[in-house]
């Protein structure tokens, strides 16, 4: 039983670091998006949700008498900064950013699905409920991105024909 609890703690810490990474990544995108107001607004909204996800995960860890992992959080932020900087050099930054965001959302969905199963196996229903709330918001963002990928791509292609600098962001 203690092994399962240790896995729950480990996965909560990993998820917290994942949300810290997401926050840094979303901030990077938000600061550079200029020509895509609908995408910019949805990213801003999801950034607020992401901050809430991290806070809720911190509360789950406190409930278990644990703390977040500063090392994992820092590593996630560092990785996100590198990803963010790489987008600056892409000629199709908005498209690559949308692809990365959509992919990241699915990693988060899988992580929360695993976390929920782990929490439920320990009878930690409150932690499972918290993770379900985060999961639903991640699923909503993934669905929104999926629905907007064609339009974002079309907007990029139309803009790139006349103004490649504004098209990429």
PDB file of C-alpha atoms in Angstrom:
ATOM      1  CA  UNK A   1       0.000   0.000   0.000  1.00  0.00           C
ATOM      2  CA  UNK A   2       2.786   2.440   0.813  1.00  0.00           C
ATOM      3  CA  UNK A   3       4.212   1.802  -2.657  1.00  0.00           C
ATOM      4  CA  UNK A   4       0.957   2.923  -4.248  1.00  0.00           C
ATOM      5  CA  UNK A   5       0.934   6.051  -2.076  1.00  0.00           C
ATOM      6  CA  UNK A   6       4.486   6.799  -3.176  1.00  0.00           C
ATOM      7  CA  UNK A   7       3.378   6.495  -6.797  1.00  0.00           C
ATOM      8  CA  UNK A   8       0.521   8.903  -6.151  1.00  0.00           C
ATOM      9  CA  UNK A   9       2.879  11.445  -4.579  1.00  0.00           C
ATOM     10  CA  UNK A  10       5.352  11.009  -7.447  1.00  0.00           C
ATOM     11  CA  UNK A  11       2.654  11.484 -10.078  1.00  0.00           C
ATOM     12  CA  UNK A  12       1.258  14.545  -8.323  1.00  0.00           C
ATOM     13  CA  UNK A  13       4.736  16.093  -8.266  1.00  0.00           C
ATOM     14  CA  UNK A  14       5.225  15.219 -11.932  1.00  0.00           C
ATOM     15  CA  UNK A  15       1.846  16.751 -12.809  1.00  0.00           C
ATOM     16  CA  UNK A  16       2.689  19.908 -10.876  1.00  0.00           C
ATOM     17  CA  UNK A  17       5.955  20.226 -12.808  1.00  0.00           C
ATOM     18  CA  UNK A  18       4.026  19.586 -16.029  1.00  0.00           C
ATOM     19  CA  UNK A  19       1.663  22.460 -15.194  1.00  0.00           C
ATOM     20  CA  UNK A  20       4.604  24.735 -14.380  1.00  0.00           C
ATOM     21  CA  UNK A  21       6.039  23.826 -17.787  1.00  0.00           C
ATOM     22  CA  UNK A  22       2.681  24.526 -19.428  1.00  0.00           C
ATOM     23  CA  UNK A  23       2.444  27.912 -17.721  1.00  0.00           C
ATOM     24  CA  UNK A  24       5.855  28.946 -19.021  1.00  0.00           C
ATOM     25  CA  UNK A  25       5.059  27.649 -22.496  1.00  0.00           C
ATOM     26  CA  UNK A  26       1.697  29.429 -22.615  1.00  0.00           C
ATOM     27  CA  UNK A  27       3.237  32.686 -21.379  1.00  0.00           C
ATOM     28  CA  UNK A  28       5.800  32.486 -24.177  1.00  0.00           C
ATOM     29  CA  UNK A  29       3.114  31.982 -26.794  1.00  0.00           C
ATOM     30  CA  UNK A  30       0.898  34.671 -25.356  1.00  0.00           C
ATOM     31  CA  UNK A  31       3.678  37.247 -25.361  1.00  0.00           C
ATOM     32  CA  UNK A  32       4.390  36.701 -29.055  1.00  0.00           C
ATOM     33  CA  UNK A  33       0.946  36.160 -30.568  1.00  0.00           C
ATOM     34  CA  UNK A  34      -0.096  39.344 -32.307  1.00  0.00           C
ATOM     35  CA  UNK A  35      -2.139  38.483 -35.390  1.00  0.00           C
ATOM     36  CA  UNK A  36      -4.396  35.775 -33.967  1.00  0.00           C
ATOM     37  CA  UNK A  37      -6.681  37.439 -31.387  1.00  0.00           C
ATOM     38  CA  UNK A  38      -9.039  34.465 -30.911  1.00  0.00           C
ATOM     39  CA  UNK A  39      -6.128  32.076 -30.303  1.00  0.00           C
ATOM     40  CA  UNK A  40      -4.457  34.634 -28.050  1.00  0.00           C
ATOM     41  CA  UNK A  41      -7.603  34.999 -25.918  1.00  0.00           C
ATOM     42  CA  UNK A  42      -8.075  31.239 -25.561  1.00  0.00           C
ATOM     43  CA  UNK A  43      -4.441  30.819 -24.551  1.00  0.00           C
ATOM     44  CA  UNK A  44      -4.871  33.581 -21.979  1.00  0.00           C
ATOM     45  CA  UNK A  45      -7.907  31.798 -20.566  1.00  0.00           C
ATOM     46  CA  UNK A  46      -6.092  28.467 -20.479  1.00  0.00           C
ATOM     47  CA  UNK A  47      -3.106  30.110 -18.808  1.00  0.00           C
ATOM     48  CA  UNK A  48      -5.424  31.097 -15.945  1.00  0.00           C
ATOM     49  CA  UNK A  49      -6.765  27.531 -15.838  1.00  0.00           C
ATOM     50  CA  UNK A  50      -3.209  26.178 -15.826  1.00  0.00           C
ATOM     51  CA  UNK A  51      -2.276  28.293 -12.825  1.00  0.00           C
ATOM     52  CA  UNK A  52      -5.349  26.874 -11.084  1.00  0.00           C
ATOM     53  CA  UNK A  53      -4.284  23.330 -11.998  1.00  0.00           C
ATOM     54  CA  UNK A  54      -0.880  23.818 -10.382  1.00  0.00           C
ATOM     55  CA  UNK A  55      -2.435  25.343  -7.268  1.00  0.00           C
ATOM     56  CA  UNK A  56      -4.914  22.484  -6.911  1.00  0.00           C
ATOM     57  CA  UNK A  57      -2.132  19.922  -7.320  1.00  0.00           C
ATOM     58  CA  UNK A  58      -0.147  21.709  -4.617  1.00  0.00           C
ATOM     59  CA  UNK A  59      -3.183  21.397  -2.334  1.00  0.00           C
ATOM     60  CA  UNK A  60      -3.401  17.667  -3.103  1.00  0.00           C
ATOM     61  CA  UNK A  61       0.241  17.240  -2.142  1.00  0.00           C
ATOM     62  CA  UNK A  62      -0.312  19.201   1.083  1.00  0.00           C
ATOM     63  CA  UNK A  63      -3.247  16.922   1.876  1.00  0.00           C
ATOM     64  CA  UNK A  64      -0.783  14.019   1.736  1.00  0.00           C
ATOM     65  CA  UNK A  65       1.779  15.870   3.861  1.00  0.00           C
ATOM     66  CA  UNK A  66       4.043  16.427   0.856  1.00  0.00           C
ATOM     67  CA  UNK A  67       5.371  19.381  -1.099  1.00  0.00           C
ATOM     68  CA  UNK A  68       6.014  20.081  -4.775  1.00  0.00           C
ATOM     69  CA  UNK A  69       9.393  19.247  -6.275  1.00  0.00           C
ATOM     70  CA  UNK A  70      11.357  22.451  -6.852  1.00  0.00           C
ATOM     71  CA  UNK A  71      13.816  20.535  -9.040  1.00  0.00           C
ATOM     72  CA  UNK A  72      11.091  19.076 -11.262  1.00  0.00           C
ATOM     73  CA  UNK A  73       9.282  22.430 -11.456  1.00  0.00           C
ATOM     74  CA  UNK A  74      12.506  24.208 -12.473  1.00  0.00           C
ATOM     75  CA  UNK A  75      13.292  21.525 -15.047  1.00  0.00           C
ATOM     76  CA  UNK A  76       9.842  21.860 -16.587  1.00  0.00           C
ATOM     77  CA  UNK A  77      10.148  25.632 -16.788  1.00  0.00           C
ATOM     78  CA  UNK A  78      13.615  25.388 -18.339  1.00  0.00           C
ATOM     79  CA  UNK A  79      12.374  22.953 -20.963  1.00  0.00           C
ATOM     80  CA  UNK A  80       9.417  25.207 -21.757  1.00  0.00           C
ATOM     81  CA  UNK A  81      11.669  28.250 -22.141  1.00  0.00           C
ATOM     82  CA  UNK A  82      13.817  26.336 -24.621  1.00  0.00           C
ATOM     83  CA  UNK A  83      10.708  25.266 -26.545  1.00  0.00           C
ATOM     84  CA  UNK A  84       9.430  28.818 -26.523  1.00  0.00           C
ATOM     85  CA  UNK A  85      12.686  30.243 -27.817  1.00  0.00           C
ATOM     86  CA  UNK A  86      12.859  27.694 -30.617  1.00  0.00           C
ATOM     87  CA  UNK A  87       9.539  28.986 -31.927  1.00  0.00           C
ATOM     88  CA  UNK A  88      10.979  32.456 -32.469  1.00  0.00           C
ATOM     89  CA  UNK A  89      13.084  31.111 -35.335  1.00  0.00           C
ATOM     90  CA  UNK A  90      10.274  29.191 -37.041  1.00  0.00           C
ATOM     91  CA  UNK A  91       8.741  30.819 -40.083  1.00  0.00           C
ATOM     92  CA  UNK A  92       5.406  29.290 -39.138  1.00  0.00           C
ATOM     93  CA  UNK A  93       5.564  29.863 -35.377  1.00  0.00           C
ATOM     94  CA  UNK A  94       1.790  30.001 -34.859  1.00  0.00           C
ATOM     95  CA  UNK A  95       1.295  26.662 -36.624  1.00  0.00           C
ATOM     96  CA  UNK A  96       4.147  24.955 -34.780  1.00  0.00           C
ATOM     97  CA  UNK A  97       2.941  26.472 -31.504  1.00  0.00           C
ATOM     98  CA  UNK A  98      -0.559  25.144 -32.139  1.00  0.00           C
ATOM     99  CA  UNK A  99       0.856  21.708 -32.898  1.00  0.00           C
ATOM    100  CA  UNK A 100       2.972  21.734 -29.734  1.00  0.00           C
ATOM    101  CA  UNK A 101       0.048  22.938 -27.617  1.00  0.00           C
ATOM    102  CA  UNK A 102      -2.290  20.283 -28.988  1.00  0.00           C
ATOM    103  CA  UNK A 103       0.300  17.573 -28.343  1.00  0.00           C
ATOM    104  CA  UNK A 104       1.005  18.877 -24.832  1.00  0.00           C
ATOM    105  CA  UNK A 105      -2.710  18.884 -23.982  1.00  0.00           C
ATOM    106  CA  UNK A 106      -2.871  15.192 -24.805  1.00  0.00           C
ATOM    107  CA  UNK A 107       0.112  14.451 -22.590  1.00  0.00           C
ATOM    108  CA  UNK A 108      -1.696  16.279 -19.785  1.00  0.00           C
ATOM    109  CA  UNK A 109      -4.891  14.321 -20.476  1.00  0.00           C
ATOM    110  CA  UNK A 110      -2.991  11.035 -20.213  1.00  0.00           C
ATOM    111  CA  UNK A 111      -1.230  12.188 -17.031  1.00  0.00           C
ATOM    112  CA  UNK A 112      -4.485  13.130 -15.328  1.00  0.00           C
ATOM    113  CA  UNK A 113      -6.137   9.884 -16.412  1.00  0.00           C
ATOM    114  CA  UNK A 114      -3.303   7.943 -14.759  1.00  0.00           C
ATOM    115  CA  UNK A 115      -3.437  10.165 -11.673  1.00  0.00           C
ATOM    116  CA  UNK A 116      -7.178   9.629 -11.266  1.00  0.00           C
ATOM    117  CA  UNK A 117      -6.777   5.851 -11.443  1.00  0.00           C
ATOM    118  CA  UNK A 118      -3.937   5.981  -8.902  1.00  0.00           C
ATOM    119  CA  UNK A 119      -5.895   8.199  -6.490  1.00  0.00           C
ATOM    120  CA  UNK A 120      -9.009   6.035  -6.797  1.00  0.00           C
ATOM    121  CA  UNK A 121      -6.987   2.885  -6.055  1.00  0.00           C
ATOM    122  CA  UNK A 122      -6.015   4.480  -2.728  1.00  0.00           C
ATOM    123  CA  UNK A 123      -9.501   5.715  -1.937  1.00  0.00           C
ATOM    124  CA  UNK A 124      -8.315   9.321  -2.308  1.00  0.00           C
ATOM    125  CA  UNK A 125     -11.609  10.488  -3.803  1.00  0.00           C
ATOM    126  CA  UNK A 126     -10.941  14.193  -3.191  1.00  0.00           C
ATOM    127  CA  UNK A 127      -7.642  14.011  -5.065  1.00  0.00           C
ATOM    128  CA  UNK A 128      -9.341  12.049  -7.854  1.00  0.00           C
ATOM    129  CA  UNK A 129     -12.076  14.734  -8.081  1.00  0.00           C
ATOM    130  CA  UNK A 130      -9.481  17.492  -8.218  1.00  0.00           C
ATOM    131  CA  UNK A 131      -7.637  15.709 -11.017  1.00  0.00           C
ATOM    132  CA  UNK A 132     -10.933  15.166 -12.855  1.00  0.00           C
ATOM    133  CA  UNK A 133     -11.563  18.919 -12.758  1.00  0.00           C
ATOM    134  CA  UNK A 134      -8.116  19.558 -14.247  1.00  0.00           C
ATOM    135  CA  UNK A 135      -8.685  16.779 -16.792  1.00  0.00           C
ATOM    136  CA  UNK A 136     -11.954  18.302 -18.022  1.00  0.00           C
ATOM    137  CA  UNK A 137     -10.270  21.671 -18.599  1.00  0.00           C
ATOM    138  CA  UNK A 138      -7.394  20.013 -20.476  1.00  0.00           C
ATOM    139  CA  UNK A 139      -9.850  18.072 -22.630  1.00  0.00           C
ATOM    140  CA  UNK A 140     -11.755  21.275 -23.406  1.00  0.00           C
ATOM    141  CA  UNK A 141      -8.558  23.022 -24.469  1.00  0.00           C
ATOM    142  CA  UNK A 142      -7.476  20.074 -26.624  1.00  0.00           C
ATOM    143  CA  UNK A 143     -10.870  20.011 -28.313  1.00  0.00           C
ATOM    144  CA  UNK A 144     -10.802  23.770 -28.891  1.00  0.00           C
ATOM    145  CA  UNK A 145      -7.318  23.560 -30.421  1.00  0.00           C
ATOM    146  CA  UNK A 146      -8.314  20.631 -32.620  1.00  0.00           C
ATOM    147  CA  UNK A 147     -11.331  22.530 -33.903  1.00  0.00           C
ATOM    148  CA  UNK A 148      -9.216  25.634 -34.609  1.00  0.00           C
ATOM    149  CA  UNK A 149      -6.202  23.956 -36.248  1.00  0.00           C
ATOM    150  CA  UNK A 150      -7.659  24.211 -39.786  1.00  0.00           C
ATOM    151  CA  UNK A 151      -8.659  27.875 -39.407  1.00  0.00           C
ATOM    152  CA  UNK A 152      -5.332  28.816 -37.808  1.00  0.00           C
ATOM    153  CA  UNK A 153      -3.481  27.090 -40.632  1.00  0.00           C
ATOM    154  CA  UNK A 154      -5.623  28.809 -43.270  1.00  0.00           C
ATOM    155  CA  UNK A 155      -5.107  32.212 -41.618  1.00  0.00           C
ATOM    156  CA  UNK A 156      -1.373  31.619 -41.496  1.00  0.00           C
ATOM    157  CA  UNK A 157      -1.213  30.591 -45.154  1.00  0.00           C
ATOM    158  CA  UNK A 158      -3.261  33.613 -46.278  1.00  0.00           C
ATOM    159  CA  UNK A 159      -1.162  36.033 -44.215  1.00  0.00           C
ATOM    160  CA  UNK A 160       2.157  34.478 -45.181  1.00  0.00           C
ATOM    161  CA  UNK A 161       1.522  35.282 -48.819  1.00  0.00           C
ATOM    162  CA  UNK A 162       1.718  39.015 -48.079  1.00  0.00           C
ATOM    163  CA  UNK A 163       3.326  39.522 -44.652  1.00  0.00           C
ATOM    164  CA  UNK A 164       5.368  36.619 -43.323  1.00  0.00           C
ATOM    165  CA  UNK A 165       6.482  38.390 -40.126  1.00  0.00           C
ATOM    166  CA  UNK A 166       2.911  39.030 -38.975  1.00  0.00           C
ATOM    167  CA  UNK A 167       1.728  35.667 -40.281  1.00  0.00           C
ATOM    168  CA  UNK A 168       4.014  33.645 -38.029  1.00  0.00           C
ATOM    169  CA  UNK A 169       2.781  35.377 -34.850  1.00  0.00           C
TER     170      UNK A 169
END
